[in-house]
Amino acid sequence: MLKNHYHVVGVMSGTSLDGVDLAEVFFEFNNGQWDYRFGHTFTEPYDDRRDKSWLASLVNLSPAALDEADHSYSLMLGAVINRFIKANNIKGLDAVCSHGHTALHQPKKGITRQIGNQKIIAEVLKQTVVCDFRVQDVALGGQGAPLVPIGDRLLFGNYDYCINLGGFANISFEQDGQRIAYDLCPVNIVLNELVKPLGLSYDDRGQLASQGKLIPDLLAQLNALSFYAQKPPKSLGLEWVKRNIDPLLKGQQHKTEDLLATLVEHMAMQIAAPLKSNAKLLFTGGGAYNDYLLQRIEAHKSLKIKVPERELVEYKEALIFALLGVLKLREEINCLSSVTGASKDHSSGVIFNLNI
């Protein structure tokens, strides 16, 4: 018999490489409606030099080296989750639901690989672990991304659009009875890299970008990238940035502020483009704190923007992967073919039952 109450921990590591997001979540299912409540939340930051450079280099590893990285990261992730559970005295969990970290994402080649999805995590935690949500979708001909839209539908259906501003910007909305979602453009994965030479992790509130001047030629080149003309389903990854964005920025002699201003304008144009005027938007992810980016989006389209409480801004993806795990435990659909392009809706993920 299916339960109506679930107590889980959601775990997410995103492409912006900020760290591992951990969220204790209580779910309740009543009258066909899912409700949630956050418990404890925490982000375990990655070490700037060691972890971030290592994670960014995964795309270049051989299959054997990637297997070794998977094992190492799984051990590390298990330790991080264990510390979180013990520090907050969390008991009575139904499961730990983990996204892992995307090492490779080439869905056109039928390849996606998340490290940190090994059985050893369940053994370390002595908990049921639900993980590895993307591989099955790619095997069914899908993009394996984005996966968050099922949560947008079930938890945030009162918004016209849900937009996450993380390493990449992605959008989710209902259209003709189907959930549509896709990646819009890179965001923090590019902006954060640009301010590294200044000794910064990110451009706080977009202050540096707001002081810069547009570089028209660069803006035109960015907007002309073929990805933006493609129809969804479509998704982006680090490999795409290395192939398409990095060459445009390499050798630029402009000030960092000007590069930031130009990239933010590009992002604002791409994010605003598909939106209907006066729509109600939910913005989450670290980019939701970038005041200048939000201002530039509003400059292109009249919108009703909602930036919610801190926990939802920072832990929405961990929250929704917690929900994906719960849906998998119930063997209910957690992956939508209308979003990913897979041959069918399905219940994705792997369950390691080790509640011992």
Tab-separated table of N, CA, C and O in Angstrom, residues 199-271:
chain	number	residue	atom	x	y	z
A	199	GLY	N	39.632	37.095	-8.502
A	199	GLY	CA	39.622	36.549	-7.160
A	199	GLY	C	38.230	36.402	-6.575
A	199	GLY	O	38.061	36.291	-5.358
A	200	LEU	N	37.222	36.372	-7.447
A	200	LEU	CA	35.829	36.279	-7.003
A	200	LEU	C	35.231	34.934	-7.413
A	200	LEU	O	35.637	34.353	-8.417
A	201	SER	N	34.267	34.470	-6.639
A	201	SER	CA	33.544	33.251	-6.987
A	201	SER	C	32.372	33.551	-7.906
A	201	SER	O	31.955	32.709	-8.699
A	202	TYR	N	31.819	34.752	-7.787
A	202	TYR	CA	30.673	35.159	-8.605
A	202	TYR	C	30.551	36.683	-8.563
A	202	TYR	O	31.166	37.352	-7.719
A	203	ASP	N	29.785	37.217	-9.492
A	203	ASP	CA	29.525	38.660	-9.565
A	203	ASP	C	28.319	38.969	-8.676
A	203	ASP	O	27.179	38.775	-9.076
A	204	ASP	N	28.589	39.438	-7.458
A	204	ASP	CA	27.544	39.648	-6.462
A	204	ASP	C	26.477	40.622	-6.965
A	204	ASP	O	26.763	41.774	-7.272
A	205	ARG	N	25.236	40.093	-7.065
A	205	ARG	CA	24.071	40.876	-7.498
A	205	ARG	C	24.219	41.441	-8.904
A	205	ARG	O	23.434	42.273	-9.334
A	206	GLY	N	25.258	41.018	-9.624
A	206	GLY	CA	25.480	41.534	-10.973
A	206	GLY	C	26.047	42.942	-10.995
A	206	GLY	O	25.938	43.645	-12.000
A	207	GLN	N	26.706	43.325	-9.892
A	207	GLN	CA	27.199	44.708	-9.792
A	207	GLN	C	28.261	45.028	-10.839
A	207	GLN	O	28.264	46.117	-11.426
A	208	LEU	N	29.186	44.094	-11.073
A	208	LEU	CA	30.221	44.346	-12.081
A	208	LEU	C	29.617	44.443	-13.473
A	208	LEU	O	29.971	45.329	-14.264
A	209	ALA	N	28.699	43.521	-13.791
A	209	ALA	CA	28.053	43.548	-15.105
A	209	ALA	C	27.318	44.855	-15.331
A	209	ALA	O	27.311	45.404	-16.447
A	210	SER	N	26.708	45.386	-14.282
A	210	SER	CA	25.928	46.626	-14.411
A	210	SER	C	26.810	47.826	-14.736
A	210	SER	O	26.320	48.850	-15.219
A	211	GLN	N	28.122	47.694	-14.469
A	211	GLN	CA	29.052	48.800	-14.739
A	211	GLN	C	29.694	48.703	-16.121
A	211	GLN	O	30.407	49.606	-16.547
A	212	GLY	N	29.434	47.611	-16.827
A	212	GLY	CA	30.084	47.394	-18.113
A	212	GLY	C	29.318	47.970	-19.287
A	212	GLY	O	28.156	48.388	-19.169
A	213	LYS	N	29.962	47.963	-20.440
A	213	LYS	CA	29.366	48.423	-21.693
A	213	LYS	C	29.225	47.236	-22.646
A	213	LYS	O	30.069	46.337	-22.663
A	214	LEU	N	28.183	47.254	-23.450
A	214	LEU	CA	27.948	46.167	-24.401
A	214	LEU	C	29.022	46.123	-25.482
A	214	LEU	O	29.519	47.164	-25.938
A	215	ILE	N	29.350	44.912	-25.894
A	215	ILE	CA	30.257	44.677	-27.021
A	215	ILE	C	29.377	44.146	-28.153
A	215	ILE	O	29.054	42.950	-28.191
A	216	PRO	N	28.930	45.002	-29.068
A	216	PRO	CA	27.918	44.606	-30.063
A	216	PRO	C	28.277	43.373	-30.882
A	216	PRO	O	27.430	42.503	-31.104
A	217	ASP	N	29.543	43.284	-31.352
A	217	ASP	CA	29.928	42.142	-32.185
A	217	ASP	C	29.818	40.831	-31.406
A	217	ASP	O	29.323	39.823	-31.926
A	218	LEU	N	30.268	40.832	-30.175
A	218	LEU	CA	30.206	39.632	-29.347
A	218	LEU	C	28.759	39.255	-29.059
A	218	LEU	O	28.393	38.078	-29.124
A	219	LEU	N	27.933	40.249	-28.772
A	219	LEU	CA	26.514	39.989	-28.506
A	219	LEU	C	25.855	39.343	-29.720
A	219	LEU	O	25.089	38.373	-29.592
A	220	ALA	N	26.150	39.843	-30.903
A	220	ALA	CA	25.575	39.283	-32.134
A	220	ALA	C	26.048	37.843	-32.351
A	220	ALA	O	25.254	36.972	-32.751
A	221	GLN	N	27.319	37.575	-32.090
A	221	GLN	CA	27.851	36.219	-32.254
A	221	GLN	C	27.194	35.238	-31.276
A	221	GLN	O	26.869	34.107	-31.639
A	222	LEU	N	27.011	35.674	-30.054
A	222	LEU	CA	26.378	34.826	-29.049
A	222	LEU	C	24.942	34.498	-29.440
A	222	LEU	O	24.507	33.346	-29.392
A	223	ASN	N	24.203	35.510	-29.839
A	223	ASN	CA	22.793	35.306	-30.201
A	223	ASN	C	22.630	34.486	-31.476
A	223	ASN	O	21.563	33.900	-31.711
A	224	ALA	N	23.684	34.408	-32.287
A	224	ALA	CA	23.605	33.676	-33.551
A	224	ALA	C	23.939	32.191	-33.398
A	224	ALA	O	23.838	31.436	-34.384
A	225	LEU	N	24.295	31.761	-32.198
A	225	LEU	CA	24.630	30.339	-31.997
A	225	LEU	C	23.438	29.461	-32.366
A	225	LEU	O	22.295	29.762	-32.019
A	226	SER	N	23.704	28.370	-33.069
A	226	SER	CA	22.636	27.563	-33.671
A	226	SER	C	21.697	26.936	-32.646
A	226	SER	O	20.541	26.657	-32.953
A	227	PHE	N	22.171	26.717	-31.419
A	227	PHE	CA	21.320	26.098	-30.390
A	227	PHE	C	20.024	26.870	-30.209
A	227	PHE	O	18.957	26.283	-30.000
A	228	TYR	N	20.111	28.194	-30.288
A	228	TYR	CA	18.940	29.019	-29.984
A	228	TYR	C	17.850	28.921	-31.049
A	228	TYR	O	16.687	29.205	-30.775
A	229	ALA	N	18.209	28.490	-32.231
A	229	ALA	CA	17.219	28.324	-33.292
A	229	ALA	C	16.595	26.929	-33.282
A	229	ALA	O	15.587	26.689	-33.957
A	230	GLN	N	17.173	26.022	-32.518
A	230	GLN	CA	16.642	24.658	-32.451
A	230	GLN	C	15.336	24.637	-31.664
A	230	GLN	O	15.139	25.417	-30.738
A	231	LYS	N	14.472	23.710	-32.034
A	231	LYS	CA	13.232	23.540	-31.295
A	231	LYS	C	13.439	22.512	-30.177
A	231	LYS	O	14.221	21.589	-30.318
A	232	PRO	N	12.718	22.685	-29.059
A	232	PRO	CA	12.838	21.692	-27.980
A	232	PRO	C	12.197	20.376	-28.388
A	232	PRO	O	11.366	20.364	-29.300
A	233	PRO	N	12.584	19.251	-27.722
A	233	PRO	CA	13.458	19.210	-26.545
A	233	PRO	C	14.924	19.436	-26.887
A	233	PRO	O	15.398	18.981	-27.924
A	234	LYS	N	15.593	20.154	-26.000
A	234	LYS	CA	17.016	20.404	-26.192
A	234	LYS	C	17.635	20.709	-24.835
A	234	LYS	O	16.968	21.210	-23.933
A	235	SER	N	18.910	20.389	-24.700
A	235	SER	CA	19.589	20.601	-23.428
A	235	SER	C	21.042	20.967	-23.676
A	235	SER	O	21.598	20.709	-24.741
A	236	LEU	N	21.638	21.581	-22.669
A	236	LEU	CA	23.011	22.056	-22.754
A	236	LEU	C	23.888	21.352	-21.728
A	236	LEU	O	23.396	20.844	-20.723
A	237	GLY	N	25.193	21.370	-21.979
A	237	GLY	CA	26.146	20.793	-21.046
A	237	GLY	C	27.464	21.536	-21.131
A	237	GLY	O	27.644	22.423	-21.979
A	238	LEU	N	28.380	21.185	-20.254
A	238	LEU	CA	29.693	21.822	-20.226
A	238	LEU	C	30.397	21.697	-21.573
A	238	LEU	O	31.075	22.640	-22.013
A	239	GLU	N	30.202	20.549	-22.230
A	239	GLU	CA	30.860	20.347	-23.524
A	239	GLU	C	30.435	21.415	-24.527
A	239	GLU	O	31.245	21.909	-25.312
A	240	TRP	N	29.138	21.771	-24.498
A	240	TRP	CA	28.620	22.785	-25.418
A	240	TRP	C	29.271	24.136	-25.154
A	240	TRP	O	29.622	24.866	-26.088
A	241	VAL	N	29.443	24.469	-23.891
A	241	VAL	CA	30.088	25.735	-23.531
A	241	VAL	C	31.518	25.765	-24.048
A	241	VAL	O	31.978	26.758	-24.620
A	242	LYS	N	32.222	24.655	-23.879
A	242	LYS	CA	33.624	24.598	-24.323
A	242	LYS	C	33.742	24.726	-25.843
A	242	LYS	O	34.692	25.328	-26.349
A	243	ARG	N	32.755	24.186	-26.554
A	243	ARG	CA	32.787	24.237	-28.022
A	243	ARG	C	32.300	25.571	-28.584
A	243	ARG	O	32.780	26.006	-29.639
A	244	ASN	N	31.357	26.205	-27.910
A	244	ASN	CA	30.677	27.354	-28.515
A	244	ASN	C	30.915	28.697	-27.846
A	244	ASN	O	31.030	29.711	-28.541
A	245	ILE	N	30.974	28.723	-26.517
A	245	ILE	CA	31.147	29.994	-25.816
A	245	ILE	C	32.620	30.323	-25.605
A	245	ILE	O	33.062	31.441	-25.895
A	246	ASP	N	33.373	29.347	-25.123
A	246	ASP	CA	34.790	29.605	-24.822
A	246	ASP	C	35.565	30.166	-26.009
A	246	ASP	O	36.351	31.114	-25.844
A	247	PRO	N	35.384	29.638	-27.246
A	247	PRO	CA	36.127	30.201	-28.381
A	247	PRO	C	35.785	31.665	-28.658
A	247	PRO	O	36.649	32.420	-29.127
A	248	LEU	N	34.549	32.066	-28.372
A	248	LEU	CA	34.158	33.463	-28.596
A	248	LEU	C	34.790	34.395	-27.570
A	248	LEU	O	35.026	35.573	-27.855
A	249	LEU	N	35.037	33.877	-26.373
A	249	LEU	CA	35.602	34.712	-25.313
A	249	LEU	C	37.128	34.705	-25.309
A	249	LEU	O	37.752	35.637	-24.799
A	250	LYS	N	37.709	33.651	-25.886
A	250	LYS	CA	39.161	33.510	-25.872
A	250	LYS	C	39.828	34.660	-26.624
A	250	LYS	O	39.454	34.993	-27.758
A	251	GLY	N	40.782	35.277	-25.970
A	251	GLY	CA	41.541	36.342	-26.622
A	251	GLY	C	40.857	37.694	-26.625
A	251	GLY	O	41.391	38.667	-27.188
A	252	GLN	N	39.691	37.792	-26.009
A	252	GLN	CA	39.007	39.086	-25.937
A	252	GLN	C	39.837	40.063	-25.108
A	252	GLN	O	40.293	39.728	-24.012
A	253	GLN	N	40.018	41.271	-25.627
A	253	GLN	CA	40.829	42.281	-24.936
A	253	GLN	C	39.986	43.256	-24.127
A	253	GLN	O	40.504	44.221	-23.583
A	254	HIS	N	38.693	43.013	-24.058
A	254	HIS	CA	37.801	43.921	-23.354
A	254	HIS	C	37.883	43.727	-21.844
A	254	HIS	O	38.312	42.687	-21.341
A	255	LYS	N	37.432	44.744	-21.123
A	255	LYS	CA	37.394	44.662	-19.665
A	255	LYS	C	36.397	43.584	-19.225
A	255	LYS	O	35.418	43.307	-19.921
A	256	THR	N	36.665	43.007	-18.059
A	256	THR	CA	35.776	41.976	-17.525
A	256	THR	C	34.354	42.502	-17.386
A	256	THR	O	33.386	41.787	-17.694
A	257	GLU	N	34.216	43.750	-16.945
A	257	GLU	CA	32.879	44.331	-16.783
A	257	GLU	C	32.119	44.367	-18.103
A	257	GLU	O	30.910	44.112	-18.139
A	258	ASP	N	32.809	44.650	-19.187
A	258	ASP	CA	32.160	44.716	-20.505
A	258	ASP	C	31.754	43.319	-20.979
A	258	ASP	O	30.674	43.141	-21.566
A	259	LEU	N	32.615	42.344	-20.723
A	259	LEU	CA	32.273	40.970	-21.094
A	259	LEU	C	31.061	40.493	-20.294
A	259	LEU	O	30.140	39.873	-20.843
A	260	LEU	N	31.052	40.801	-19.009
A	260	LEU	CA	29.922	40.416	-18.159
A	260	LEU	C	28.631	41.080	-18.629
A	260	LEU	O	27.584	40.433	-18.729
A	261	ALA	N	28.699	42.366	-18.918
A	261	ALA	CA	27.510	43.096	-19.362
A	261	ALA	C	26.955	42.503	-20.651
A	261	ALA	O	25.736	42.362	-20.823
A	262	THR	N	27.852	42.137	-21.561
A	262	THR	CA	27.432	41.585	-22.847
A	262	THR	C	26.814	40.204	-22.680
A	262	THR	O	25.778	39.889	-23.285
A	263	LEU	N	27.429	39.382	-21.839
A	263	LEU	CA	26.891	38.053	-21.601
A	263	LEU	C	25.549	38.118	-20.878
A	263	LEU	O	24.626	37.362	-21.210
A	264	VAL	N	25.427	39.004	-19.897
A	264	VAL	CA	24.145	39.147	-19.192
A	264	VAL	C	23.053	39.604	-20.161
A	264	VAL	O	21.923	39.114	-20.107
A	265	GLU	N	23.395	40.514	-21.061
A	265	GLU	CA	22.397	40.968	-22.044
A	265	GLU	C	21.983	39.821	-22.958
A	265	GLU	O	20.795	39.650	-23.263
A	266	HIS	N	22.942	39.033	-23.378
A	266	HIS	CA	22.655	37.848	-24.191
A	266	HIS	C	21.718	36.900	-23.449
A	266	HIS	O	20.725	36.408	-24.003
A	267	MET	N	22.036	36.631	-22.195
A	267	MET	CA	21.206	35.738	-21.376
A	267	MET	C	19.801	36.300	-21.203
A	267	MET	O	18.807	35.570	-21.323
A	268	ALA	N	19.710	37.576	-20.915
A	268	ALA	CA	18.404	38.210	-20.722
A	268	ALA	C	17.550	38.101	-21.982
A	268	ALA	O	16.345	37.823	-21.916
A	269	MET	N	18.165	38.299	-23.138
A	269	MET	CA	17.434	38.206	-24.408
A	269	MET	C	16.931	36.788	-24.651
A	269	MET	O	15.789	36.577	-25.060
A	270	GLN	N	17.788	35.801	-24.378
A	270	GLN	CA	17.391	34.406	-24.613
A	270	GLN	C	16.333	33.939	-23.613
A	270	GLN	O	15.436	33.165	-23.958
A	271	ILE	N	16.432	34.405	-22.372
A	271	ILE	CA	15.468	34.009	-21.346
A	271	ILE	C	14.113	34.660	-21.600
A	271	ILE	O	13.062	34.030	-21.437
